[in-house]
Every structure is written in C-alpha cells, then in structure tokens.
C-alpha cells in the first residue's frame, strides 16, 4: 500500500522529495529585492513554464535557483 497523504507527498504531488523547493525566495541584484517568489516546489521530472515580459526577472530567478546568484536577504 502506498501512503499518498499530503504530508507524505508534499506540495508537488510526487512520492519523492522535491528536487527544487523554495520558501519566500527573494530574488534581486545588488542587495535590491526585485521579486518575492512564494512557496515553490518542483519534483524530479516535472516541468514548469516561466513566462513574462523582458526585464521581469526570469533569468535572475533561474540563476538564483541554479546557485549562480545569492538570494537577497
């Protein structure tokens, strides 16, 4: 029997821990917060679409998630 209760599967709906998970991630540059990403989780093998106009912080978010930029405190 597989336990699929919410505390077991987490926010992604997967049976495994999320590959990427954030809680109130503040992204920006030069210690200036450009955006706050609410709780976010992405399981292994899942795909999401990141869509927005030029200059809205898409690349900054991806670089922060990849560890190339530090989150703004």
Backbone as CSV, one residue per row, in Angstrom:
resi,resn,N_x,N_y,N_z,CA_x,CA_y,CA_z,C_x,C_y,C_z
1,UNK,0.839,-1.174,0.000,0.000,0.000,0.000,0.890,1.244,0.000
2,UNK,0.546,2.212,-0.810,1.327,3.441,-0.920,0.618,4.542,-0.142
3,UNK,1.365,5.222,0.725,0.822,6.330,1.514,0.864,7.591,0.667
4,UNK,-0.303,8.098,0.289,-0.342,9.309,-0.544,-0.948,10.483,0.217
5,UNK,-0.838,10.464,1.535,-1.321,11.605,2.305,-0.473,12.825,1.976
6,UNK,-1.048,14.012,2.159,-0.361,15.242,1.744,0.989,15.415,2.420
7,UNK,1.119,15.037,3.703,2.405,15.201,4.375,3.446,14.241,3.815
8,UNK,3.017,13.153,3.168,3.956,12.196,2.571,4.374,12.632,1.178
9,UNK,3.426,13.188,0.405,3.751,13.509,-0.979,4.230,14.941,-1.161
10,UNK,3.993,15.815,-0.197,4.449,17.188,-0.307,3.619,17.998,-1.281
11,UNK,4.088,19.193,-1.578,3.326,20.128,-2.408,3.349,19.760,-3.884
12,UNK,4.351,18.992,-4.317,4.445,18.687,-5.740,3.503,17.586,-6.158
13,UNK,2.979,16.805,-5.218,2.138,15.678,-5.562,2.945,14.450,-5.917
14,UNK,4.263,14.506,-5.763,5.130,13.375,-6.069,5.413,12.575,-4.801
15,UNK,5.766,11.320,-4.973,6.082,10.470,-3.824,7.509,10.685,-3.331
16,UNK,8.260,11.507,-4.001,9.645,11.760,-3.632,9.801,13.212,-3.206
17,UNK,10.834,13.523,-2.442,11.039,14.922,-2.051,11.258,15.793,-3.294
18,UNK,10.895,17.072,-3.207,11.083,17.953,-4.361,12.553,18.087,-4.733
19,UNK,12.816,18.215,-6.024,14.181,18.440,-6.499,14.589,19.885,-6.217
20,UNK,13.620,20.795,-6.308,13.837,22.214,-6.020,12.681,22.678,-5.146
21,UNK,13.014,23.349,-4.056,11.963,23.868,-3.187,12.415,25.200,-2.607
22,UNK,11.517,26.182,-2.614,11.829,27.484,-2.040,10.718,27.894,-1.082
23,UNK,11.062,28.726,-0.141,10.090,29.312,0.784,10.396,30.801,0.860
24,UNK,9.476,31.633,0.361,9.653,33.092,0.380,11.030,33.508,-0.180
25,UNK,11.347,33.024,-1.362,12.622,33.354,-2.002,12.589,34.777,-2.510
26,UNK,13.534,35.590,-2.068,13.644,36.975,-2.535,14.782,37.038,-3.541
27,UNK,14.444,37.414,-4.776,15.464,37.476,-5.810,15.723,38.927,-6.167
28,UNK,16.943,39.196,-6.605,17.309,40.544,-6.994,18.786,40.625,-7.284
29,UNK,19.246,41.821,-7.427,20.664,42.071,-7.693,21.126,43.250,-6.859
30,UNK,22.383,43.211,-6.489,22.990,44.291,-5.701,22.199,44.587,-4.429
31,UNK,21.760,43.517,-3.737,21.000,43.617,-2.480,19.685,44.369,-2.603
32,UNK,19.166,44.477,-3.815,17.858,45.099,-4.039,16.895,43.995,-4.470
33,UNK,15.869,43.749,-3.670,14.894,42.709,-4.000,14.033,43.154,-5.176
34,UNK,13.987,42.333,-6.210,13.167,42.634,-7.379,11.831,41.911,-7.310
35,UNK,11.821,40.753,-6.663,10.597,39.960,-6.575,10.700,39.003,-5.405
36,UNK,9.553,38.604,-4.901,9.478,37.575,-3.863,8.703,36.414,-4.454
37,UNK,9.339,35.252,-4.498,8.702,34.052,-5.022,8.062,33.323,-3.854
38,UNK,6.750,33.117,-3.877,6.110,32.396,-2.774,6.586,30.945,-2.742
39,UNK,6.080,30.174,-1.813,6.475,28.767,-1.702,6.355,28.090,-3.068
40,UNK,7.419,27.390,-3.450,7.500,26.782,-4.772,8.214,25.450,-4.640
41,UNK,7.695,24.432,-5.277,8.353,23.127,-5.278,8.239,22.519,-6.665
42,UNK,9.310,21.863,-7.083,9.362,21.219,-8.385,9.974,19.844,-8.197
43,UNK,9.224,18.817,-8.519,9.706,17.448,-8.370,10.591,17.036,-9.532
44,UNK,11.382,16.008,-9.304,12.238,15.470,-10.365,11.363,15.024,-11.529
45,UNK,11.715,15.429,-12.726,10.972,15.060,-13.916,9.811,15.980,-14.238
46,UNK,9.479,16.905,-13.358,8.400,17.850,-13.622,8.926,19.009,-14.465
47,UNK,8.036,19.633,-15.185,8.391,20.799,-15.992,7.413,21.924,-15.673
48,UNK,7.900,23.137,-15.676,7.063,24.323,-15.470,7.424,25.349,-16.538
49,UNK,6.509,26.227,-16.806,6.713,27.301,-17.766,6.991,28.586,-17.009
50,UNK,8.024,29.290,-17.396,8.368,30.579,-16.804,8.171,31.624,-17.894
51,UNK,7.116,32.416,-17.754,6.711,33.323,-18.813,6.574,34.733,-18.252
52,UNK,7.077,35.707,-18.976,6.947,37.087,-18.547,7.617,38.016,-19.540
53,UNK,7.346,39.305,-19.422,7.938,40.266,-20.351,9.438,40.442,-20.108
54,UNK,10.078,41.043,-21.046,11.505,41.317,-20.946,11.799,42.159,-19.705
55,UNK,12.807,41.738,-18.943,13.232,42.507,-17.781,12.460,42.242,-16.500
56,UNK,11.599,41.217,-16.475,10.784,40.990,-15.278,11.459,40.098,-14.241
57,UNK,12.638,39.506,-14.563,13.371,38.718,-13.579,13.427,37.223,-13.839
58,UNK,13.050,36.781,-15.032,13.084,35.350,-15.343,14.492,34.788,-15.230
59,UNK,15.445,35.428,-15.849,16.827,34.958,-15.809,17.394,35.066,-14.404
60,UNK,17.068,36.120,-13.688,17.532,36.281,-12.310,17.002,35.150,-11.439
61,UNK,15.742,34.780,-11.616,15.173,33.663,-10.863,15.901,32.362,-11.176
62,UNK,16.098,32.069,-12.453,16.778,30.830,-12.831,18.222,30.799,-12.335
63,UNK,18.913,31.933,-12.399,20.298,31.984,-11.920,20.345,31.814,-10.401
64,UNK,19.346,32.311,-9.688,19.286,32.134,-8.242,19.014,30.674,-7.899
65,UNK,18.068,30.058,-8.590,17.771,28.647,-8.357,18.961,27.748,-8.676
66,UNK,19.766,28.141,-9.674,20.945,27.362,-10.050,22.120,27.608,-9.109
67,UNK,22.003,28.598,-8.223,23.088,28.878,-7.292,24.126,29.838,-7.822
68,UNK,23.867,30.438,-8.974,24.821,31.378,-9.560,24.696,32.776,-8.942
69,UNK,23.529,33.085,-8.394,23.301,34.321,-7.657,22.785,33.961,-6.276
70,UNK,23.110,34.763,-5.304,22.607,34.541,-3.945,21.265,35.244,-3.781
71,UNK,20.338,34.630,-3.053,19.077,35.322,-2.770,19.335,36.594,-1.986
72,UNK,18.463,37.563,-2.149,18.559,38.817,-1.397,17.970,38.573,-0.017
73,UNK,18.664,39.024,1.031,18.141,38.787,2.384,17.254,39.901,2.847
